[in-house]
Short mmCIF file of C-alpha atoms in Angstrom, two decimals:
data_model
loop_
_atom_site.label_atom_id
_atom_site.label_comp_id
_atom_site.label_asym_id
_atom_site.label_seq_id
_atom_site.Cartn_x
_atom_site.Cartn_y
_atom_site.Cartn_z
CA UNK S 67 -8.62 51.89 -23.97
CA UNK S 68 -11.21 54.53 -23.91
CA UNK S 69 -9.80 55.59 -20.18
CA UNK S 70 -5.90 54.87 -21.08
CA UNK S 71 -7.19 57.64 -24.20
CA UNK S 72 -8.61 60.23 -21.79
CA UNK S 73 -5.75 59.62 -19.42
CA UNK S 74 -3.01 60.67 -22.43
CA UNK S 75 -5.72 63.36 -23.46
CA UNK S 76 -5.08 65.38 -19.84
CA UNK S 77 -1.57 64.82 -19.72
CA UNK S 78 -1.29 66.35 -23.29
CA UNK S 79 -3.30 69.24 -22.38
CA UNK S 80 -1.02 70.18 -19.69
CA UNK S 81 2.25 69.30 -22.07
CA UNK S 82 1.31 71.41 -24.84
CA UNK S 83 -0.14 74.07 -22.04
CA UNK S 84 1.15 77.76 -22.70
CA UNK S 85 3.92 77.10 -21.28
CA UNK S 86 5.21 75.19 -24.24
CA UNK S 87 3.95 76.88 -26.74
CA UNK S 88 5.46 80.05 -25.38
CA UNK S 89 8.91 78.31 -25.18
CA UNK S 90 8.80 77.57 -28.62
CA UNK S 91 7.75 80.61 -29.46
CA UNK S 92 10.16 82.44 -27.52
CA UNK S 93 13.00 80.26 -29.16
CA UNK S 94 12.08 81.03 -32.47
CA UNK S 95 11.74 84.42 -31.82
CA UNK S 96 14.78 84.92 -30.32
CA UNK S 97 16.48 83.08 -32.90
CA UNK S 98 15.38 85.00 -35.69
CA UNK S 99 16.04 88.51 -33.73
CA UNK S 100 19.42 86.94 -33.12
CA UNK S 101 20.34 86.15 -36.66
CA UNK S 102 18.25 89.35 -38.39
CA UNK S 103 15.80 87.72 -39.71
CA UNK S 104 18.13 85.72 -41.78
CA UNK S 105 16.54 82.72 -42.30
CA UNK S 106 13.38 84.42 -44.18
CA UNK S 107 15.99 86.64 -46.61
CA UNK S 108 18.13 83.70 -46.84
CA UNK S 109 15.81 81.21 -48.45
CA UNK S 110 16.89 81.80 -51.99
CA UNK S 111 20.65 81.31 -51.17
CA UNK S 112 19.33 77.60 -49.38
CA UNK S 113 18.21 76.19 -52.49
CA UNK S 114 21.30 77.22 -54.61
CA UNK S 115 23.24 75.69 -51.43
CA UNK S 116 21.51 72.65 -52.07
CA UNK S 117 21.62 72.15 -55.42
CA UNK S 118 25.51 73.66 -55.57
CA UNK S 119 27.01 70.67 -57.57
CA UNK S 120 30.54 72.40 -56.89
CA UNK S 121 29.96 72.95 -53.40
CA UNK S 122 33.32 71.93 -51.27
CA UNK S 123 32.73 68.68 -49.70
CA UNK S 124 33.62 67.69 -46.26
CA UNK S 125 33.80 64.51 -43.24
CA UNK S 126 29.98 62.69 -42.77
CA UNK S 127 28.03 59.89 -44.22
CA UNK S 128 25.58 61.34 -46.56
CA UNK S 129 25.72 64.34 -49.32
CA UNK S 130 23.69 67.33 -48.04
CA UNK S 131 21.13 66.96 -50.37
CA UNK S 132 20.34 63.36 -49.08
CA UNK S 133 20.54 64.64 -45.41
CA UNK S 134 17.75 67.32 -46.40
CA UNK S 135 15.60 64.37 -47.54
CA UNK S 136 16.34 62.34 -44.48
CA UNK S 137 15.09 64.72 -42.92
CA UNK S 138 12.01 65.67 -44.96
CA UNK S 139 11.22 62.43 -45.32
CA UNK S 140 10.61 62.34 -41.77
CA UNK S 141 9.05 65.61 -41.59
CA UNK S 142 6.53 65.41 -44.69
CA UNK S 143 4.69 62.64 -43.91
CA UNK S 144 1.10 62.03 -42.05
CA UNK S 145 1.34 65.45 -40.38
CA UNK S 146 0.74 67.48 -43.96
CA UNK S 147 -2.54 65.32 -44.93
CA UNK S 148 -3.77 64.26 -41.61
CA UNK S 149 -2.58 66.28 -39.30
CA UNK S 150 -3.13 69.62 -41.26
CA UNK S 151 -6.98 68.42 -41.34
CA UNK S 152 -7.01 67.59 -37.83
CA UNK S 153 -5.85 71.35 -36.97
CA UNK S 154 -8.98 72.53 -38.91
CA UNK S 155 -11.67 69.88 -37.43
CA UNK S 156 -10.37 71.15 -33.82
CA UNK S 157 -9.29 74.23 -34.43
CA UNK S 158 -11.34 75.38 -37.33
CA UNK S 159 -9.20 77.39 -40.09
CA UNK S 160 -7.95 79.84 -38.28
CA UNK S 161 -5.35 77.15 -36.61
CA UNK S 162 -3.34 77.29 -40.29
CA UNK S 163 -2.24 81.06 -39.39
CA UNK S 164 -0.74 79.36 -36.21
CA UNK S 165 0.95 76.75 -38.41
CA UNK S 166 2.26 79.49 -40.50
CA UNK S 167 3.09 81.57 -37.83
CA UNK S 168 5.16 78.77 -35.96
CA UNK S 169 6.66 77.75 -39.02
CA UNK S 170 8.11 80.99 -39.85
CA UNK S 171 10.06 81.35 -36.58
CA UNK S 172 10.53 77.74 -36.87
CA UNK S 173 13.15 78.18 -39.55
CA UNK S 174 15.83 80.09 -37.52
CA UNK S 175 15.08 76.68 -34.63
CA UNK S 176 15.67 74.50 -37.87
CA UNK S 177 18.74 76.23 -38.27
CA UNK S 178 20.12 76.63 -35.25
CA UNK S 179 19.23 73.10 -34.29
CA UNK S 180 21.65 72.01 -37.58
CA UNK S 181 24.41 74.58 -36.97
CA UNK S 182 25.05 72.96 -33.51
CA UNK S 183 24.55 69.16 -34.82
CA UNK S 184 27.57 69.75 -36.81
CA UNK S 185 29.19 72.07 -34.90
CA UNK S 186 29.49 69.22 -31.42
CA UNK S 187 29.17 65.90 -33.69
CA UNK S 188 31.50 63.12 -33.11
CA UNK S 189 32.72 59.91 -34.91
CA UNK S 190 31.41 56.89 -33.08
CA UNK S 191 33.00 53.55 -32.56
CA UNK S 192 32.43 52.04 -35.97
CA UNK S 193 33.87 54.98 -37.38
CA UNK S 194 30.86 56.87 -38.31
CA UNK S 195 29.81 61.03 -37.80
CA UNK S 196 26.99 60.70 -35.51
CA UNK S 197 25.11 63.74 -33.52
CA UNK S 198 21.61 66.02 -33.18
CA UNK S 199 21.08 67.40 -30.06
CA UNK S 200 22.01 64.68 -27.35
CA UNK S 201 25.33 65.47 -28.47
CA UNK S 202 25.54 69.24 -28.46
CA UNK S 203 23.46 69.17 -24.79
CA UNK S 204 26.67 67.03 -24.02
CA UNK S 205 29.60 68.73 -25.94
CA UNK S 206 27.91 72.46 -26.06
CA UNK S 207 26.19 73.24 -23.08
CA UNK S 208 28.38 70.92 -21.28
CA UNK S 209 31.57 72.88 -21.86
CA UNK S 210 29.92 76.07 -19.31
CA UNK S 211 27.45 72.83 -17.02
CA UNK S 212 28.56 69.79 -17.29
CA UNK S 213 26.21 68.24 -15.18
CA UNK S 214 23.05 70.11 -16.80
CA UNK S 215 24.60 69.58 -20.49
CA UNK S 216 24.93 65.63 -19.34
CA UNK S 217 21.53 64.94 -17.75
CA UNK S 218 19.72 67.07 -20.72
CA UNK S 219 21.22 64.95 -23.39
CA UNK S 220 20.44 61.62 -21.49
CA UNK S 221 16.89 63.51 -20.99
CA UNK S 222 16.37 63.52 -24.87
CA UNK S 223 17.70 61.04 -25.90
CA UNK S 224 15.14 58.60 -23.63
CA UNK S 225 12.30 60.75 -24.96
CA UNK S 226 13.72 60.54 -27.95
CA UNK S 227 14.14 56.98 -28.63
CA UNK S 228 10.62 56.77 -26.82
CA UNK S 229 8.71 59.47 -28.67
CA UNK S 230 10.13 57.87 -32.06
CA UNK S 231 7.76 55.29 -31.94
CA UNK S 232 4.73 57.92 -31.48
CA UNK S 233 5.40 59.98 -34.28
CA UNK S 234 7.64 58.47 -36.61
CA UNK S 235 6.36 54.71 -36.40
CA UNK S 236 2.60 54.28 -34.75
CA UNK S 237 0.77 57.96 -35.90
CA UNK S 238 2.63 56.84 -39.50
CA UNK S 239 1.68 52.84 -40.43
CA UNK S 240 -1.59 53.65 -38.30
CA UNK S 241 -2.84 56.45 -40.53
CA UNK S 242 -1.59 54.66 -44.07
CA UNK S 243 -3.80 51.76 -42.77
CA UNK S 244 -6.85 53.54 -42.03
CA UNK S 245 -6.30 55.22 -45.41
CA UNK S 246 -5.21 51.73 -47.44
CA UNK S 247 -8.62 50.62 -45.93
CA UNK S 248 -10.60 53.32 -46.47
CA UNK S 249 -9.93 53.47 -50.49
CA UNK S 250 -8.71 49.60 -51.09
CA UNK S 251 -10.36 47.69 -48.96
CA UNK S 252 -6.94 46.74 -47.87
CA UNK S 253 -7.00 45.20 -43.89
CA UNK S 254 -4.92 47.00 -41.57
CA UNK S 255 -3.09 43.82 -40.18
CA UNK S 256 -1.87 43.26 -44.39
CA UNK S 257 -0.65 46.91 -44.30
CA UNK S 258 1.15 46.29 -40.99
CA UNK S 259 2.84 43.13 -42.24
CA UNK S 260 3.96 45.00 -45.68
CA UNK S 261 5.58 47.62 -44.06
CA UNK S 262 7.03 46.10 -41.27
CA UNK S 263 9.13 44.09 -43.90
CA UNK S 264 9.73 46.55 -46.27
CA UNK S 265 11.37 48.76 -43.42
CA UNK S 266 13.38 45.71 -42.25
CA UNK S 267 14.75 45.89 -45.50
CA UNK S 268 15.63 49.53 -46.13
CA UNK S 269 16.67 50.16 -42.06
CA UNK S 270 19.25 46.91 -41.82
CA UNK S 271 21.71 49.66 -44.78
CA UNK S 272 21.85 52.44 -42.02
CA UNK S 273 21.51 56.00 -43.02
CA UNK S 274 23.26 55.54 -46.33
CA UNK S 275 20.38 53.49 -47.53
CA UNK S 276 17.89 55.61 -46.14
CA UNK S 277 19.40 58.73 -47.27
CA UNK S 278 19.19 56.97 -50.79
CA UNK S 279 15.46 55.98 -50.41
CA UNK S 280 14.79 59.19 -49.31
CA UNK S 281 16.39 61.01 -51.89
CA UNK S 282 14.81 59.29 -55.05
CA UNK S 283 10.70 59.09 -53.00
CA UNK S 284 10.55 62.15 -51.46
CA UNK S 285 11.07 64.31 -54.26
CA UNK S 286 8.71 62.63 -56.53
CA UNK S 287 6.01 62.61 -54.45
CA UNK S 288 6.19 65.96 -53.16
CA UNK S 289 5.60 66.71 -57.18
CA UNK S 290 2.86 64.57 -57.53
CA UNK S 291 0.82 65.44 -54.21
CA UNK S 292 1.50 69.64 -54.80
CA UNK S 293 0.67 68.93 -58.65
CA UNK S 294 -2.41 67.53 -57.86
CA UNK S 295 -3.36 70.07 -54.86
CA UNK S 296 -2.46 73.08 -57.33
CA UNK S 297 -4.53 71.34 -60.30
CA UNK S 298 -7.08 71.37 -57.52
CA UNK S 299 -6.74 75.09 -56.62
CA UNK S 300 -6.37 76.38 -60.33
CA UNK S 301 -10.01 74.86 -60.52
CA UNK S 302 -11.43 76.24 -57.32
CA UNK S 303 -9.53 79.59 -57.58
CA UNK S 304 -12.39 81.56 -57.70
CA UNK S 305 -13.10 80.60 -53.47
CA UNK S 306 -9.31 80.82 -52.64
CA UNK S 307 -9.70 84.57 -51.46
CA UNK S 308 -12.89 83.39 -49.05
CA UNK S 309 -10.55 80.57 -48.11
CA UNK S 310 -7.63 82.91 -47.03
CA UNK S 311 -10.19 84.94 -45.28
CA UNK S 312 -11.48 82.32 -43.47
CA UNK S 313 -8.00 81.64 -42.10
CA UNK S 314 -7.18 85.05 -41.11
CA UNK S 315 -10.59 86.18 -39.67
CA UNK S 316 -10.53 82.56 -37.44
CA UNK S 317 -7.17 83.49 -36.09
CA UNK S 318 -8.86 85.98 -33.72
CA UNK S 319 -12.32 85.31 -33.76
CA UNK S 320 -14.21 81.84 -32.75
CA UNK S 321 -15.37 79.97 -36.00
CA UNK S 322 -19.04 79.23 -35.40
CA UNK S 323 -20.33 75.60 -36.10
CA UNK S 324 -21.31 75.09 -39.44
CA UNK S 325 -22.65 71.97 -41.08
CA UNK S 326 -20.06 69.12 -39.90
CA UNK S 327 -18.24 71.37 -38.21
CA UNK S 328 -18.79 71.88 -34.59
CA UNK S 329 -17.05 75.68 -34.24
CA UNK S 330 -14.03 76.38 -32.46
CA UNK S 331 -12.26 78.84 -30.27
CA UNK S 332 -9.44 80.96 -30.93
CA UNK S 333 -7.60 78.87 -28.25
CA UNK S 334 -8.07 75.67 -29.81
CA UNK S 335 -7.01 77.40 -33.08
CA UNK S 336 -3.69 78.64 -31.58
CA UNK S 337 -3.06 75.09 -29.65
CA UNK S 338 -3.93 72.85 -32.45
CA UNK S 339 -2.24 74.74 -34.94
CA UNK S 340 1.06 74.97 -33.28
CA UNK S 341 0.88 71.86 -31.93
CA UNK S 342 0.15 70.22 -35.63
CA UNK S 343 2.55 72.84 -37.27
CA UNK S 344 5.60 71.42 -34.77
CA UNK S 345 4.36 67.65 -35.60
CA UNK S 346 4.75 68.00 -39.22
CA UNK S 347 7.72 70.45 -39.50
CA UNK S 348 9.57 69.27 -36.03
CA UNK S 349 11.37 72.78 -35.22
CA UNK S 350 11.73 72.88 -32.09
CA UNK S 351 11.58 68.96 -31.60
CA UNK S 352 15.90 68.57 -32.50
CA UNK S 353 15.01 65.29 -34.71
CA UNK S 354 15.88 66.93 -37.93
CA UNK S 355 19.32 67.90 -36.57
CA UNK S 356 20.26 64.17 -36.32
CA UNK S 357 20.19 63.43 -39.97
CA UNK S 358 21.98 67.19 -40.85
CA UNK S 359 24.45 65.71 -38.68
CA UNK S 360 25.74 63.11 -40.96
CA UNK S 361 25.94 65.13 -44.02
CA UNK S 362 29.27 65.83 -45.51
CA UNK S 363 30.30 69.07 -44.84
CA UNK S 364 32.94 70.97 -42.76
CA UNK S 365 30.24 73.99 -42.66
CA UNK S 366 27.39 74.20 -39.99
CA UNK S 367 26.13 77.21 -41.74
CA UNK S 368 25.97 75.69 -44.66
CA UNK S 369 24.23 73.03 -43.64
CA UNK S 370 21.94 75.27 -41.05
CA UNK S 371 20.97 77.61 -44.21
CA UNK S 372 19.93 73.72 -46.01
CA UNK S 373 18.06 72.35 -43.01
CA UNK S 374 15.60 75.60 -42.34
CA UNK S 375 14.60 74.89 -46.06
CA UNK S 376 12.62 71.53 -44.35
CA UNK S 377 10.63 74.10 -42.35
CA UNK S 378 10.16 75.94 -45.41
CA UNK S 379 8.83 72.97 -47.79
CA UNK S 380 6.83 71.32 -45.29
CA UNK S 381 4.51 73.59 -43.62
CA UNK S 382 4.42 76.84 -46.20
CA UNK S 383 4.15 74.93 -48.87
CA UNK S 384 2.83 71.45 -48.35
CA UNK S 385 0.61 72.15 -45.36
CA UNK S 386 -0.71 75.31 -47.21
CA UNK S 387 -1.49 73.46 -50.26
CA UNK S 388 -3.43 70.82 -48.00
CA UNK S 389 -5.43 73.70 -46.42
CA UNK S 390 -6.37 75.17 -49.36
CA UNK S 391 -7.70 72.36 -50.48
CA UNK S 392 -10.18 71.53 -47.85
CA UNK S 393 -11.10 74.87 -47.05
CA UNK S 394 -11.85 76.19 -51.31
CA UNK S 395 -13.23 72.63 -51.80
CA UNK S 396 -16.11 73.37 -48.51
CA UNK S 397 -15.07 69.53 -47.10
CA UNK S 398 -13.97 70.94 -43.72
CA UNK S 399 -17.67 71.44 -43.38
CA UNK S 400 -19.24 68.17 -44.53
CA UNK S 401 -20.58 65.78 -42.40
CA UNK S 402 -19.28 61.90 -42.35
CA UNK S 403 -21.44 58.44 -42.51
CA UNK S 404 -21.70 58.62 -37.99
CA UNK S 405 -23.05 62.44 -38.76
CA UNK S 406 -20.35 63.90 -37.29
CA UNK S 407 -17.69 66.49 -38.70
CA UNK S 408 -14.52 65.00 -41.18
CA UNK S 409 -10.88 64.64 -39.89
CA UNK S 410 -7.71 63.71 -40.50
CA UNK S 411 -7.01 61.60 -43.78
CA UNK S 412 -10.51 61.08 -44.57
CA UNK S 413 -11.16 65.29 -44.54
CA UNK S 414 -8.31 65.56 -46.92
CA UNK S 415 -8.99 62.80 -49.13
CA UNK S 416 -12.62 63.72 -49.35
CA UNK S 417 -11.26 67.69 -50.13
CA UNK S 418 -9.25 66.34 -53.01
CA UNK S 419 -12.05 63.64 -54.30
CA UNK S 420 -15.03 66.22 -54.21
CA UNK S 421 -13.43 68.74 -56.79
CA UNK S 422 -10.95 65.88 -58.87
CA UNK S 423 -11.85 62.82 -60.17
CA UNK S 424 -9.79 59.84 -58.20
CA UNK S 425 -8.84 62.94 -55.89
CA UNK S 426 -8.70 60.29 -52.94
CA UNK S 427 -6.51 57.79 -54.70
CA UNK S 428 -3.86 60.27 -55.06
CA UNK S 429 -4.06 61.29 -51.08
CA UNK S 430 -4.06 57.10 -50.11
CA UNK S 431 -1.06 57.10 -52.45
CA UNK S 432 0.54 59.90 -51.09
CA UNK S 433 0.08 58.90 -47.65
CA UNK S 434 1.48 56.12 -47.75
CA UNK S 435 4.72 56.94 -49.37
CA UNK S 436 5.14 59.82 -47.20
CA UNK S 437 4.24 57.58 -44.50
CA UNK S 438 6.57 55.24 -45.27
CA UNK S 439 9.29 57.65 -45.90
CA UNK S 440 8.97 58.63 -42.34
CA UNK S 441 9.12 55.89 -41.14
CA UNK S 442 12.34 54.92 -42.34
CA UNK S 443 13.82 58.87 -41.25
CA UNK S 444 12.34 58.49 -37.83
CA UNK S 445 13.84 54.89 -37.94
CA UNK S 446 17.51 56.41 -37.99
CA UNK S 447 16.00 59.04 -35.38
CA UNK S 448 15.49 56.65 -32.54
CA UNK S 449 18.16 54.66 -33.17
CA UNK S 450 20.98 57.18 -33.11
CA UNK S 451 19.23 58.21 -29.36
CA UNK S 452 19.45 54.73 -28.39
CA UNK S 453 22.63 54.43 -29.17
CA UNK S 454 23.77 57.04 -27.18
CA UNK S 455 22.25 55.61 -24.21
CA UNK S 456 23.55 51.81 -24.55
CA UNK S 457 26.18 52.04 -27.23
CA UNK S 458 26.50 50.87 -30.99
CA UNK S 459 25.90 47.16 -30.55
CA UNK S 460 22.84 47.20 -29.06
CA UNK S 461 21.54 48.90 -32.33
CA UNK S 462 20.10 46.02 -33.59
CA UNK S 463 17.78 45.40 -31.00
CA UNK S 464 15.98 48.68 -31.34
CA UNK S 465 16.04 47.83 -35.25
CA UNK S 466 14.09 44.77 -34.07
CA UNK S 467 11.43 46.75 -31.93
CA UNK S 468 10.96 49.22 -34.90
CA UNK S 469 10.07 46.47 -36.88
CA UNK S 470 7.70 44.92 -34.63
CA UNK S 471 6.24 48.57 -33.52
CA UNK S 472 4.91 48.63 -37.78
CA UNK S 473 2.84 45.62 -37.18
CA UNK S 474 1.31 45.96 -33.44
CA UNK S 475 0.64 50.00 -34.10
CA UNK S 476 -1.04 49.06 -37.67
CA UNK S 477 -4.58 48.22 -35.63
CA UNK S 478 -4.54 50.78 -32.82
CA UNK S 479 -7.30 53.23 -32.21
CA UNK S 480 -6.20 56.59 -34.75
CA UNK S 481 -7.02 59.07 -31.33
CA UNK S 482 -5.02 57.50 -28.89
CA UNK S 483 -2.26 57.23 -31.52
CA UNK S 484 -2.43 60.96 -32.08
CA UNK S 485 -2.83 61.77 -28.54
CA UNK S 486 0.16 60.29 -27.38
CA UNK S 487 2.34 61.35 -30.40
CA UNK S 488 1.78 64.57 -28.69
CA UNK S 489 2.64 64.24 -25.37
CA UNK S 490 6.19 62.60 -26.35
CA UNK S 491 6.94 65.37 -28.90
CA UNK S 492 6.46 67.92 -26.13
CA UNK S 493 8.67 66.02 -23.34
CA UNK S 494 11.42 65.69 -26.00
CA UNK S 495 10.70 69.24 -27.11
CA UNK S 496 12.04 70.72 -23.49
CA UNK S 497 15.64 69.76 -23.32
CA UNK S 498 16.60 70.79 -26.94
CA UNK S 499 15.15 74.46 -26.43
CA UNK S 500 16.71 74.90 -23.26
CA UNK S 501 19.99 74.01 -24.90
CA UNK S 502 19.13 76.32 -27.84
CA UNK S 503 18.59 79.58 -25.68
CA UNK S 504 21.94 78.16 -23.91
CA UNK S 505 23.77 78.10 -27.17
CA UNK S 506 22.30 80.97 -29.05
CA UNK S 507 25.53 82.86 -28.60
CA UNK S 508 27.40 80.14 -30.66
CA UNK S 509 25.22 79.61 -33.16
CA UNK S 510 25.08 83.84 -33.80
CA UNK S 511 28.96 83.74 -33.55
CA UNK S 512 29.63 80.73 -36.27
CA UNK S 513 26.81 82.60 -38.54
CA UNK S 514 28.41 85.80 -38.26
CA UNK S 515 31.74 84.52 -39.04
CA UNK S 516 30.91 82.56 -42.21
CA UNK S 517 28.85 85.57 -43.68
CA UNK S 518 32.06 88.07 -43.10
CA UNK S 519 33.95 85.21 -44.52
CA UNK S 520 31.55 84.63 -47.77
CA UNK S 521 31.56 88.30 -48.05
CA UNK S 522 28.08 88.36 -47.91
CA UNK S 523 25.84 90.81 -45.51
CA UNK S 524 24.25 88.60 -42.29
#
């Protein structure tokens, strides 16, 4: 295991190499040049989009609203406690300006990757609006290269379907088992058997019942975990500006080992920062665009200028919460029972348990919903790929290996869960930016044109 671990470790050094992280960074740049920096003035008019109760309706499966919570149900999950506190152990704190920084450009990828989900969807054999970017690699960049749009969509949706079970099923039941453990006492195997059944349950009712789910946890738990990391803050305010220093001064300079910490280089703050900031938010990744595709809506914009709120909530607000937390409360430099420095879950939860009472209980609780929630989001994820490769009635079968994945990934070691999370987010990263830069052009027209049309400046 230890060798299959270091194996995965090399090839994800090379995946999320600078030539990845300048593609995404490129894309989002270019995106947001593109559209004027719309996304960042636009976030206002996004929320009253999404709350709009007289908003015209349109063809899909799902209200907006619910598709936004598919979505962010997939998206705030492990990756804003765990994976925000593994950025700082590797990365030290400058790593959250990265996350920031990724996130921000990330918006206009957010909402170009929704704009072109509705824009190529199609209606599949059992009469529902499927789509995400297998479908506008096919439709969209197929119209000018058939042969490249064809090949790229078959490309993500294999790395898709694949990658699903990194981050959406093993990184997920494996970290709320660790954390069930660590608080309850609760055995991993129990954990893996709960869930397992309880997203049999939920997954066998499609999107509809997800979208449901989603809708009624996601929001309430949001609520509690940011009530609970701002209670935190309010108390701790008076290290908040040290904390923001820390993050900004560590952004360019090497953070220096200090207690549990063992220091950190300015490169390992820019690679673990975007490559955390891209596992919890996904722009860049397409996933999101999958569930935005099945919202009911004859607008792309509309439902682009929704989607690049998930950006929005996850990382510069959730993450930034987390962040604060372990960097005002002084865990990120504790040391742990082996001596060593604190990561993932356990750094949060002991952030949150050293300034508030029960602090912990709240993080295991959170965890596991958000966990959960994922689960179920990244569930509809991997399943709409593999459709596209063998067809509707072979659904069931993946439904089946989802299942199963929640109990065999419950026990697995937490690093080589993480490590290979990675590497399949950055293969199924490649194809949907390619056909992003390929379809910029569309996705500036269509925004241009519903602006004029609104009356409203781009």
């Amino acid at each position: 295991m230890d060798s299959l671990n270091s194996l995965i470790g090399s090839v994800n050094a090379f995946v999320w190499g600078p030539p990845m992280l300048g593609m995404l960074a490129v894309t989002g740049v270019l995106l947001t040049l593109g559209l004027v920096f719309m996304p960042w003035r636009k976030v206002g008019y996004g929320f009253r989009l999404l709350f709009d109760k007289d908003a015209p309706s349109g063809q899909g499966e799902v209200k907006p609203f619910n598709a936004l919570m598919t979505a962010l149900s997939a998206t705030v999950g492990t990756g804003n406690i765990a994976g925000v506190a593994t950025a700082i152990a590797l990365g030290g704190p400058g790593a959250i300006f990265y996350m920031w920084l990724i996130a921000l450009f990330g918006m206009a990828t957010k909402y170009a990757e929704a704009v072109c989900a509705v824009t190529y969807r199609e209606v599949d054999a059992n009469g529902k609006y499927v789509g995400g970017p297998m479908y506008y690699l096919r439709n969209g960049v197929g119209e000018f290269a058939p042969e490249l749009g064809k090949w790229l969509g078959i490309a993500f949706a294999v790395f898709g379907a694949v990658a699903a079970f990194g981050i959406g099923n093993a990184v997920q039941v494996n970290s709320m088992g660790a954390a069930l453990a660590d608080s309850f006492g609760m055995p991993p195997w129990v954990t893996g058997v709960i869930v397992a059944a309880l997203v049999g349950v939920v997954v066998i009712g499609g999107i509809q019942r997800i979208g449901e789910v989603a809708g009624k946890l996601v929001p309430a738990m949001i609520v509690l975990y940011l009530g609970a990391g701002l209670l935190i803050l309010v108390i701790n305010i008076a290290a908040i500006p040290d904390a923001v220093g820390l993050i900004f001064t560590h952004a360019f300079t090497p953070a220096a080992a200090t207690g549990g910490f063992a220091g950190a280089a300015v490169a390992a703050a820019i690679r673990f920062g975007i490559a955390r900031g891209v596992f919890s938010n996904e722009s860049g990744l397409g996933s999101a665009a999958i569930a935005h595709a099945a919202a009911q809506t004859n607008s792309p914009v509309r439902q682009g200028l929704i989607a690049m709120l998930g950006t929005f909530i996850d990382t510069l607000v959730v993450c930034t919460i987390t962040a604060l937390v372990i960097l005002t409360s002084g865990a990120w430099t504790m040391t742990g029972a082996d001596g060593g420095g604190l990561t993932g879950a356990v750094l949060t939860s002991t952030g949150f348990d050293s300034t508030l009472t029960g602090g912990r209980y709240i993080v295991t609780v959170a965890l596991a919903v958000f966990a959960f929630t994922t689960i179920l989001g990244w569930s509809y994820y991997g399943e709409r790929c593999w459709q596209y490769l063998f067809r509707e009635r072979s659904v069931v079968i993946y439904r089946g290996l989802w299942v199963l994945a929640a109990l065999a990934f419950a026990n697995v070691k937490v690093d080589l869960v993480w490590n290979l999370a990675d590497t399949l987010n950055g293969l199924m990263a490649v194809p949907n930016l390619i056909g992003l830069l390929l379809l910029a052009p569309v996705v500036f027209k269509v925004t241009r044109e519903y602006f004029d049309k609104e009356g409203k400046r781009l």
